[in-house]
């Protein structure tokens, strides 16, 4: 089993910044991918940013504003969110998928953390 613990989030003004962290623990194969998803009010869950090894991907809506980084020693990913917009308001979920070992393909989700962007 893998556990994902999210931290960060909260309230920010438009143009402000927030930082989300997700720490993974448990049976983590050395090869895995992590990502942040979000689900806004009345919207479907969407992928915000992902990282596999040193390769990152971002949804177009956050490119140039959000940065995803990884701290391998601590199995942690950090999503730095700058120039926040009201449209970024959502519950943000951490996600991990194992890409090796006997649990290949196993997926895990965090409980979610609320980000609200409002003046």
Short mmCIF file of N, CA, C and O in Angstrom, two decimals:
data_model
loop_
_atom_site.label_atom_id
_atom_site.label_comp_id
_atom_site.label_asym_id
_atom_site.label_seq_id
_atom_site.Cartn_x
_atom_site.Cartn_y
_atom_site.Cartn_z
N UNK A 1 0.83 -1.19 0.00
CA UNK A 1 0.00 0.00 0.00
C UNK A 1 0.87 1.24 0.00
O UNK A 1 1.98 1.25 0.50
N UNK A 2 0.35 2.28 -0.60
CA UNK A 2 1.02 3.57 -0.67
C UNK A 2 0.09 4.61 -0.06
O UNK A 2 -1.11 4.61 -0.32
N UNK A 3 0.64 5.46 0.77
CA UNK A 3 -0.13 6.54 1.36
C UNK A 3 0.38 7.86 0.81
O UNK A 3 1.59 8.07 0.68
N UNK A 4 -0.55 8.75 0.51
CA UNK A 4 -0.22 10.08 0.01
C UNK A 4 -0.77 11.10 1.00
O UNK A 4 -1.96 11.09 1.31
N UNK A 5 0.10 11.97 1.46
CA UNK A 5 -0.31 13.00 2.42
C UNK A 5 -0.07 14.36 1.79
O UNK A 5 1.08 14.71 1.47
N UNK A 6 -1.13 15.10 1.62
CA UNK A 6 -1.06 16.42 0.99
C UNK A 6 -1.02 17.50 2.05
O UNK A 6 -1.57 17.36 3.14
N UNK A 7 -0.36 18.59 1.70
CA UNK A 7 -0.34 19.75 2.56
C UNK A 7 -0.29 21.00 1.70
O UNK A 7 0.11 20.95 0.53
N UNK A 8 -0.65 22.10 2.30
CA UNK A 8 -0.70 23.36 1.57
C UNK A 8 -2.14 23.67 1.18
O UNK A 8 -3.08 23.14 1.75
N UNK A 9 -2.31 24.52 0.23
CA UNK A 9 -3.65 24.93 -0.15
C UNK A 9 -4.14 26.06 0.74
O UNK A 9 -3.41 26.61 1.55
N UNK A 10 -5.40 26.41 0.58
CA UNK A 10 -5.97 27.49 1.35
C UNK A 10 -6.50 28.58 0.45
O UNK A 10 -6.89 28.34 -0.68
N UNK A 11 -6.49 29.79 0.98
CA UNK A 11 -7.07 30.94 0.28
C UNK A 11 -5.97 31.85 -0.25
O UNK A 11 -5.01 32.15 0.48
N UNK A 12 -6.10 32.27 -1.48
CA UNK A 12 -5.17 33.22 -2.07
C UNK A 12 -5.95 34.24 -2.88
O UNK A 12 -7.05 33.96 -3.37
N UNK A 13 -5.39 35.41 -3.00
CA UNK A 13 -5.98 36.45 -3.83
C UNK A 13 -5.56 36.24 -5.28
O UNK A 13 -4.50 35.63 -5.54
N UNK A 14 -6.34 36.72 -6.22
CA UNK A 14 -5.91 36.64 -7.62
C UNK A 14 -4.53 37.28 -7.79
O UNK A 14 -4.27 38.36 -7.25
N UNK A 15 -3.68 36.57 -8.52
CA UNK A 15 -2.31 37.02 -8.69
C UNK A 15 -1.36 36.52 -7.62
O UNK A 15 -0.14 36.71 -7.73
N UNK A 16 -1.90 35.90 -6.60
CA UNK A 16 -1.07 35.41 -5.51
C UNK A 16 -0.50 34.03 -5.78
O UNK A 16 -0.61 33.48 -6.88
N UNK A 17 0.12 33.47 -4.74
CA UNK A 17 0.79 32.17 -4.87
C UNK A 17 0.40 31.25 -3.73
O UNK A 17 0.09 31.70 -2.63
N UNK A 18 0.45 29.97 -4.03
CA UNK A 18 0.29 28.93 -3.02
C UNK A 18 1.22 27.78 -3.38
O UNK A 18 1.62 27.62 -4.54
N UNK A 19 1.50 26.95 -2.39
CA UNK A 19 2.40 25.82 -2.59
C UNK A 19 1.76 24.57 -2.02
O UNK A 19 1.34 24.55 -0.86
N UNK A 20 1.66 23.55 -2.85
CA UNK A 20 1.11 22.26 -2.43
C UNK A 20 2.22 21.23 -2.38
O UNK A 20 3.06 21.18 -3.27
N UNK A 21 2.20 20.42 -1.34
CA UNK A 21 3.16 19.33 -1.22
C UNK A 21 2.42 18.01 -1.08
O UNK A 21 1.33 17.96 -0.51
N UNK A 22 3.04 16.96 -1.58
CA UNK A 22 2.48 15.63 -1.45
C UNK A 22 3.62 14.68 -1.13
O UNK A 22 4.55 14.53 -1.91
N UNK A 23 3.52 14.03 0.02
CA UNK A 23 4.53 13.08 0.45
C UNK A 23 3.98 11.67 0.33
O UNK A 23 2.90 11.38 0.85
N UNK A 24 4.73 10.81 -0.35
CA UNK A 24 4.32 9.42 -0.53
C UNK A 24 5.12 8.53 0.40
O UNK A 24 6.32 8.72 0.60
N UNK A 25 4.45 7.55 0.96
CA UNK A 25 5.12 6.58 1.83
C UNK A 25 4.51 5.21 1.61
O UNK A 25 3.41 5.08 1.06
N UNK A 26 5.23 4.19 2.05
CA UNK A 26 4.73 2.84 1.89
C UNK A 26 5.54 2.07 0.87
O UNK A 26 6.73 2.33 0.67
N UNK A 27 4.89 1.14 0.17
CA UNK A 27 5.57 0.29 -0.81
C UNK A 27 5.70 1.02 -2.13
O UNK A 27 4.93 0.80 -3.07
N UNK A 28 6.70 1.87 -2.20
CA UNK A 28 6.90 2.68 -3.41
C UNK A 28 8.03 2.08 -4.22
O UNK A 28 9.17 2.03 -3.78
N UNK A 29 7.69 1.61 -5.41
CA UNK A 29 8.72 1.12 -6.32
C UNK A 29 9.57 2.31 -6.76
O UNK A 29 9.05 3.41 -6.88
N UNK A 30 10.84 2.06 -7.01
CA UNK A 30 11.67 3.21 -7.41
C UNK A 30 11.19 3.92 -8.67
O UNK A 30 11.53 5.08 -8.88
N UNK A 31 10.39 3.21 -9.47
CA UNK A 31 9.91 3.83 -10.70
C UNK A 31 8.43 4.14 -10.53
O UNK A 31 7.61 3.24 -10.40
N UNK A 32 8.09 5.41 -10.53
CA UNK A 32 6.70 5.81 -10.39
C UNK A 32 6.52 7.19 -10.97
O UNK A 32 7.47 7.93 -11.22
N UNK A 33 5.28 7.53 -11.17
CA UNK A 33 4.92 8.85 -11.66
C UNK A 33 3.98 9.47 -10.63
O UNK A 33 3.15 8.77 -10.04
N UNK A 34 4.11 10.76 -10.44
CA UNK A 34 3.21 11.47 -9.54
C UNK A 34 2.61 12.65 -10.27
O UNK A 34 3.20 13.17 -11.24
N UNK A 35 1.47 13.06 -9.81
CA UNK A 35 0.77 14.15 -10.47
C UNK A 35 -0.17 14.85 -9.50
O UNK A 35 -0.47 14.32 -8.42
N UNK A 36 -0.58 16.02 -9.90
CA UNK A 36 -1.65 16.74 -9.22
C UNK A 36 -2.83 16.85 -10.18
O UNK A 36 -2.65 17.23 -11.35
N UNK A 37 -4.00 16.49 -9.69
CA UNK A 37 -5.25 16.68 -10.41
C UNK A 37 -6.07 17.72 -9.64
O UNK A 37 -5.80 17.99 -8.46
N UNK A 38 -7.06 18.25 -10.29
CA UNK A 38 -7.96 19.17 -9.60
C UNK A 38 -9.38 18.99 -10.11
O UNK A 38 -9.60 18.57 -11.25
N UNK A 39 -10.31 19.33 -9.24
CA UNK A 39 -11.73 19.28 -9.62
C UNK A 39 -12.39 20.54 -9.10
O UNK A 39 -12.53 20.73 -7.88
N UNK A 40 -12.75 21.41 -10.02
CA UNK A 40 -13.42 22.64 -9.68
C UNK A 40 -14.91 22.44 -9.53
O UNK A 40 -15.44 21.39 -9.91
N UNK A 41 -15.61 23.43 -8.99
CA UNK A 41 -17.06 23.32 -8.80
C UNK A 41 -17.77 23.03 -10.12
O UNK A 41 -17.62 23.78 -11.09
N UNK A 42 -18.52 21.95 -10.15
CA UNK A 42 -19.28 21.60 -11.34
C UNK A 42 -18.44 21.12 -12.51
O UNK A 42 -18.94 21.04 -13.64
N UNK A 43 -17.19 20.82 -12.25
CA UNK A 43 -16.30 20.40 -13.34
C UNK A 43 -15.80 18.98 -13.11
O UNK A 43 -15.86 18.45 -12.01
N UNK A 44 -15.29 18.38 -14.19
CA UNK A 44 -14.68 17.07 -14.07
C UNK A 44 -13.25 17.20 -13.56
O UNK A 44 -12.61 18.25 -13.69
N UNK A 45 -12.78 16.15 -12.96
CA UNK A 45 -11.40 16.15 -12.49
C UNK A 45 -10.45 16.19 -13.70
O UNK A 45 -10.66 15.49 -14.68
N UNK A 46 -9.42 17.03 -13.60
CA UNK A 46 -8.46 17.16 -14.69
C UNK A 46 -7.04 17.10 -14.15
O UNK A 46 -6.77 17.48 -13.01
N UNK A 47 -6.15 16.64 -14.98
CA UNK A 47 -4.75 16.60 -14.61
C UNK A 47 -4.17 18.00 -14.73
O UNK A 47 -4.37 18.68 -15.73
N UNK A 48 -3.46 18.43 -13.71
CA UNK A 48 -2.83 19.74 -13.70
C UNK A 48 -1.38 19.65 -14.12
O UNK A 48 -0.92 20.39 -14.99
N UNK A 49 -0.65 18.74 -13.48
CA UNK A 49 0.77 18.59 -13.76
C UNK A 49 1.21 17.20 -13.34
O UNK A 49 0.66 16.65 -12.37
N UNK A 50 2.15 16.64 -14.07
CA UNK A 50 2.66 15.32 -13.73
C UNK A 50 4.16 15.30 -13.88
O UNK A 50 4.74 16.12 -14.61
N UNK A 51 4.79 14.36 -13.18
CA UNK A 51 6.22 14.21 -13.29
C UNK A 51 6.58 12.74 -13.26
O UNK A 51 6.11 11.99 -12.39
N UNK A 52 7.40 12.33 -14.25
CA UNK A 52 7.91 10.97 -14.33
C UNK A 52 9.40 11.08 -14.55
O UNK A 52 9.82 11.62 -15.58
N UNK A 53 10.17 10.62 -13.59
CA UNK A 53 11.60 10.85 -13.67
C UNK A 53 11.85 12.34 -13.62
O UNK A 53 11.44 13.01 -12.68
N UNK A 54 12.47 12.86 -14.65
CA UNK A 54 12.74 14.29 -14.72
C UNK A 54 11.83 14.99 -15.72
O UNK A 54 12.01 16.18 -16.00
N UNK A 55 10.86 14.28 -16.25
CA UNK A 55 9.96 14.84 -17.26
C UNK A 55 8.67 15.32 -16.63
O UNK A 55 7.99 14.57 -15.93
N UNK A 56 8.35 16.58 -16.89
CA UNK A 56 7.12 17.16 -16.36
C UNK A 56 6.17 17.51 -17.51
O UNK A 56 6.61 17.82 -18.62
N UNK A 57 4.90 17.45 -17.21
CA UNK A 57 3.87 17.85 -18.15
C UNK A 57 2.85 18.71 -17.43
O UNK A 57 2.57 18.48 -16.26
N UNK A 58 2.30 19.67 -18.14
CA UNK A 58 1.34 20.60 -17.56
C UNK A 58 0.14 20.74 -18.50
O UNK A 58 0.29 20.73 -19.71
N UNK A 59 -1.01 20.93 -17.90
CA UNK A 59 -2.14 21.29 -18.71
C UNK A 59 -1.95 22.73 -19.19
O UNK A 59 -1.32 23.54 -18.51
N UNK A 60 -2.48 23.03 -20.36
CA UNK A 60 -2.23 24.34 -20.96
C UNK A 60 -2.63 25.49 -20.04
O UNK A 60 -1.98 26.54 -20.03
N UNK A 61 -3.67 25.30 -19.26
CA UNK A 61 -4.20 26.39 -18.45
C UNK A 61 -3.22 26.86 -17.37
O UNK A 61 -3.36 27.97 -16.85
N UNK A 62 -2.24 26.03 -17.02
CA UNK A 62 -1.33 26.40 -15.94
C UNK A 62 0.11 26.59 -16.41
O UNK A 62 0.97 26.97 -15.61
N UNK A 63 0.37 26.35 -17.68
CA UNK A 63 1.74 26.48 -18.18
C UNK A 63 2.24 27.89 -17.97
O UNK A 63 1.55 28.87 -18.24
N UNK A 64 3.45 27.99 -17.47
CA UNK A 64 4.05 29.28 -17.20
C UNK A 64 3.68 29.86 -15.84
O UNK A 64 4.27 30.86 -15.42
N UNK A 65 2.73 29.25 -15.16
CA UNK A 65 2.32 29.74 -13.84
C UNK A 65 2.60 28.74 -12.73
O UNK A 65 2.95 29.12 -11.61
N UNK A 66 2.46 27.47 -13.04
CA UNK A 66 2.67 26.42 -12.05
C UNK A 66 3.97 25.68 -12.36
O UNK A 66 4.31 25.48 -13.52
N UNK A 67 4.65 25.25 -11.31
CA UNK A 67 5.86 24.46 -11.47
C UNK A 67 5.80 23.25 -10.55
O UNK A 67 5.56 23.40 -9.34
N UNK A 68 6.02 22.09 -11.13
CA UNK A 68 6.02 20.85 -10.35
C UNK A 68 7.45 20.36 -10.21
O UNK A 68 8.18 20.26 -11.20
N UNK A 69 7.84 20.08 -8.99
CA UNK A 69 9.19 19.57 -8.74
C UNK A 69 9.11 18.34 -7.84
O UNK A 69 8.10 18.11 -7.18
N UNK A 70 10.20 17.61 -7.83
CA UNK A 70 10.21 16.34 -7.12
C UNK A 70 11.42 16.25 -6.22
O UNK A 70 12.52 16.63 -6.63
N UNK A 71 11.21 15.77 -5.02
CA UNK A 71 12.29 15.55 -4.07
C UNK A 71 12.37 14.05 -3.82
O UNK A 71 11.68 13.52 -2.95
N UNK A 72 13.19 13.39 -4.63
CA UNK A 72 13.21 11.92 -4.60
C UNK A 72 13.55 11.35 -3.23
O UNK A 72 13.01 10.34 -2.82
N UNK A 73 14.49 11.99 -2.55
CA UNK A 73 14.93 11.45 -1.27
C UNK A 73 13.77 11.34 -0.29
O UNK A 73 13.80 10.52 0.63
N UNK A 74 12.77 12.17 -0.48
CA UNK A 74 11.64 12.16 0.43
C UNK A 74 10.36 11.73 -0.26
O UNK A 74 9.29 11.84 0.32
N UNK A 75 10.45 11.22 -1.49
CA UNK A 75 9.26 10.82 -2.25
C UNK A 75 8.18 11.89 -2.19
O UNK A 75 7.01 11.60 -1.90
N UNK A 76 8.57 13.10 -2.43
CA UNK A 76 7.68 14.24 -2.31
C UNK A 76 7.67 15.04 -3.60
O UNK A 76 8.70 15.19 -4.24
N UNK A 77 6.49 15.50 -3.96
CA UNK A 77 6.38 16.43 -5.07
C UNK A 77 5.78 17.73 -4.55
O UNK A 77 4.96 17.72 -3.64
N UNK A 78 6.23 18.81 -5.14
CA UNK A 78 5.78 20.13 -4.73
C UNK A 78 5.24 20.85 -5.96
O UNK A 78 5.90 20.90 -6.99
N UNK A 79 4.04 21.39 -5.82
CA UNK A 79 3.43 22.18 -6.89
C UNK A 79 3.43 23.63 -6.45
O UNK A 79 2.69 24.01 -5.53
N UNK A 80 4.27 24.42 -7.07
CA UNK A 80 4.31 25.85 -6.80
C UNK A 80 3.35 26.53 -7.76
O UNK A 80 3.53 26.45 -8.98
N UNK A 81 2.38 27.23 -7.23
CA UNK A 81 1.34 27.84 -8.04
C UNK A 81 1.46 29.36 -7.91
O UNK A 81 1.27 29.90 -6.82
N UNK A 82 1.80 30.00 -9.00
CA UNK A 82 1.95 31.46 -9.03
C UNK A 82 0.90 32.06 -9.95
O UNK A 82 0.29 31.38 -10.77
N UNK A 83 0.71 33.37 -9.79
CA UNK A 83 -0.26 34.11 -10.61
C UNK A 83 -1.59 33.38 -10.63
O UNK A 83 -2.18 33.16 -11.70
N UNK A 84 -2.05 33.04 -9.46
CA UNK A 84 -3.31 32.29 -9.35
C UNK A 84 -4.48 33.11 -9.87
O UNK A 84 -4.51 34.35 -9.73
N UNK A 85 -5.43 32.40 -10.44
CA UNK A 85 -6.64 32.99 -10.99
C UNK A 85 -7.85 32.35 -10.35
O UNK A 85 -7.78 31.22 -9.87
N UNK A 86 -8.98 33.05 -10.33
CA UNK A 86 -10.19 32.45 -9.75
C UNK A 86 -10.52 31.09 -10.36
O UNK A 86 -11.05 30.21 -9.67
N UNK A 87 -10.18 30.91 -11.63
CA UNK A 87 -10.46 29.64 -12.30
C UNK A 87 -9.63 28.49 -11.73
O UNK A 87 -9.90 27.31 -12.02
N UNK A 88 -8.62 28.80 -10.95
CA UNK A 88 -7.81 27.76 -10.32
C UNK A 88 -8.46 27.20 -9.06
O UNK A 88 -7.95 26.24 -8.48
N UNK A 89 -9.55 27.81 -8.66
CA UNK A 89 -10.25 27.33 -7.47
C UNK A 89 -10.73 25.90 -7.69
O UNK A 89 -11.43 25.62 -8.67
N UNK A 90 -10.33 25.02 -6.80
CA UNK A 90 -10.65 23.60 -6.96
C UNK A 90 -10.13 22.82 -5.76
O UNK A 90 -9.34 23.35 -4.96
N UNK A 91 -10.57 21.59 -5.68
CA UNK A 91 -9.92 20.65 -4.77
C UNK A 91 -8.80 19.98 -5.55
O UNK A 91 -9.04 19.46 -6.64
N UNK A 92 -7.62 20.03 -5.01
CA UNK A 92 -6.45 19.47 -5.67
C UNK A 92 -6.09 18.13 -5.04
O UNK A 92 -6.02 18.01 -3.82
N UNK A 93 -5.89 17.14 -5.90
CA UNK A 93 -5.62 15.79 -5.45
C UNK A 93 -4.24 15.34 -5.92
O UNK A 93 -3.88 15.52 -7.09
N UNK A 94 -3.52 14.73 -5.03
CA UNK A 94 -2.23 14.11 -5.37
C UNK A 94 -2.50 12.70 -5.89
O UNK A 94 -3.40 11.99 -5.40
N UNK A 95 -1.70 12.29 -6.87
CA UNK A 95 -1.89 11.00 -7.53
C UNK A 95 -0.53 10.36 -7.75
O UNK A 95 0.45 11.04 -8.07
N UNK A 96 -0.50 9.04 -7.57
CA UNK A 96 0.72 8.28 -7.82
C UNK A 96 0.37 6.99 -8.52
O UNK A 96 -0.61 6.34 -8.16
N UNK A 97 1.17 6.62 -9.50
CA UNK A 97 1.02 5.34 -10.17
C UNK A 97 2.38 4.66 -10.19
O UNK A 97 3.40 5.29 -10.51
N UNK A 98 2.39 3.39 -9.82
CA UNK A 98 3.64 2.64 -9.82
C UNK A 98 3.94 2.16 -11.23
O UNK A 98 3.06 1.64 -11.92
N UNK A 99 5.19 2.31 -11.63
CA UNK A 99 5.59 1.96 -13.00
C UNK A 99 6.59 0.82 -13.02
O UNK A 99 7.22 0.57 -14.06
N UNK A 100 6.72 0.11 -11.91
CA UNK A 100 7.62 -1.02 -11.86
C UNK A 100 7.26 -1.93 -10.72
O UNK A 100 6.39 -1.61 -9.89
N UNK A 101 7.93 -3.08 -10.65
CA UNK A 101 7.71 -3.99 -9.55
C UNK A 101 6.42 -4.79 -9.69
O UNK A 101 5.69 -4.68 -10.67
N UNK A 102 6.14 -5.58 -8.67
CA UNK A 102 4.98 -6.48 -8.74
C UNK A 102 3.66 -5.73 -8.65
O UNK A 102 2.60 -6.28 -8.95
N UNK A 103 3.69 -4.50 -8.21
CA UNK A 103 2.46 -3.70 -8.11
C UNK A 103 2.34 -2.72 -9.28
O UNK A 103 1.66 -1.70 -9.18
N UNK A 104 2.98 -3.06 -10.38
CA UNK A 104 2.95 -2.22 -11.57
C UNK A 104 1.51 -1.84 -11.92
O UNK A 104 0.62 -2.68 -11.97
N UNK A 105 1.29 -0.54 -12.17
CA UNK A 105 -0.02 -0.07 -12.57
C UNK A 105 -0.94 0.30 -11.41
O UNK A 105 -2.02 0.85 -11.63
N UNK A 106 -0.53 0.04 -10.19
CA UNK A 106 -1.36 0.40 -9.04
C UNK A 106 -1.44 1.91 -8.92
O UNK A 106 -0.42 2.60 -9.06
N UNK A 107 -2.62 2.41 -8.64
CA UNK A 107 -2.85 3.85 -8.57
C UNK A 107 -3.32 4.23 -7.16
O UNK A 107 -4.07 3.48 -6.54
N UNK A 108 -2.90 5.41 -6.74
CA UNK A 108 -3.25 5.89 -5.41
C UNK A 108 -3.60 7.37 -5.48
O UNK A 108 -3.01 8.12 -6.28
N UNK A 109 -4.54 7.76 -4.63
CA UNK A 109 -4.99 9.15 -4.58
C UNK A 109 -4.90 9.68 -3.15
O UNK A 109 -5.12 8.95 -2.18
N UNK A 110 -4.58 10.96 -3.06
CA UNK A 110 -4.67 11.64 -1.79
C UNK A 110 -6.10 12.03 -1.51
O UNK A 110 -6.99 11.84 -2.35
N UNK A 111 -6.35 12.60 -0.34
CA UNK A 111 -7.71 12.95 0.05
C UNK A 111 -8.15 14.28 -0.54
O UNK A 111 -9.34 14.59 -0.54
N UNK A 112 -7.20 15.06 -1.01
CA UNK A 112 -7.53 16.34 -1.61
C UNK A 112 -7.32 17.50 -0.66
O UNK A 112 -7.49 17.38 0.55
N UNK A 113 -6.97 18.63 -1.23
CA UNK A 113 -6.81 19.86 -0.47
C UNK A 113 -7.44 20.99 -1.25
O UNK A 113 -7.28 21.09 -2.47
N UNK A 114 -8.17 21.85 -0.57
CA UNK A 114 -8.93 22.91 -1.23
C UNK A 114 -8.07 24.14 -1.48
O UNK A 114 -7.39 24.63 -0.57
N UNK A 115 -8.12 24.62 -2.70
CA UNK A 115 -7.50 25.87 -3.09
C UNK A 115 -8.60 26.82 -3.53
O UNK A 115 -9.38 26.49 -4.43
N UNK A 116 -8.65 27.97 -2.89
CA UNK A 116 -9.65 28.98 -3.23
C UNK A 116 -8.94 30.27 -3.61
O UNK A 116 -8.10 30.76 -2.85
N UNK A 117 -9.27 30.76 -4.78
CA UNK A 117 -8.67 32.01 -5.26
C UNK A 117 -9.79 33.04 -5.36
O UNK A 117 -10.68 32.93 -6.20
N UNK A 118 -9.72 34.01 -4.49
CA UNK A 118 -10.80 35.00 -4.43
C UNK A 118 -10.30 36.27 -3.77
O UNK A 118 -9.43 36.22 -2.89
N UNK A 119 -10.86 37.38 -4.20
CA UNK A 119 -10.51 38.65 -3.57
C UNK A 119 -11.50 38.99 -2.46
O UNK A 119 -11.36 40.02 -1.80
#
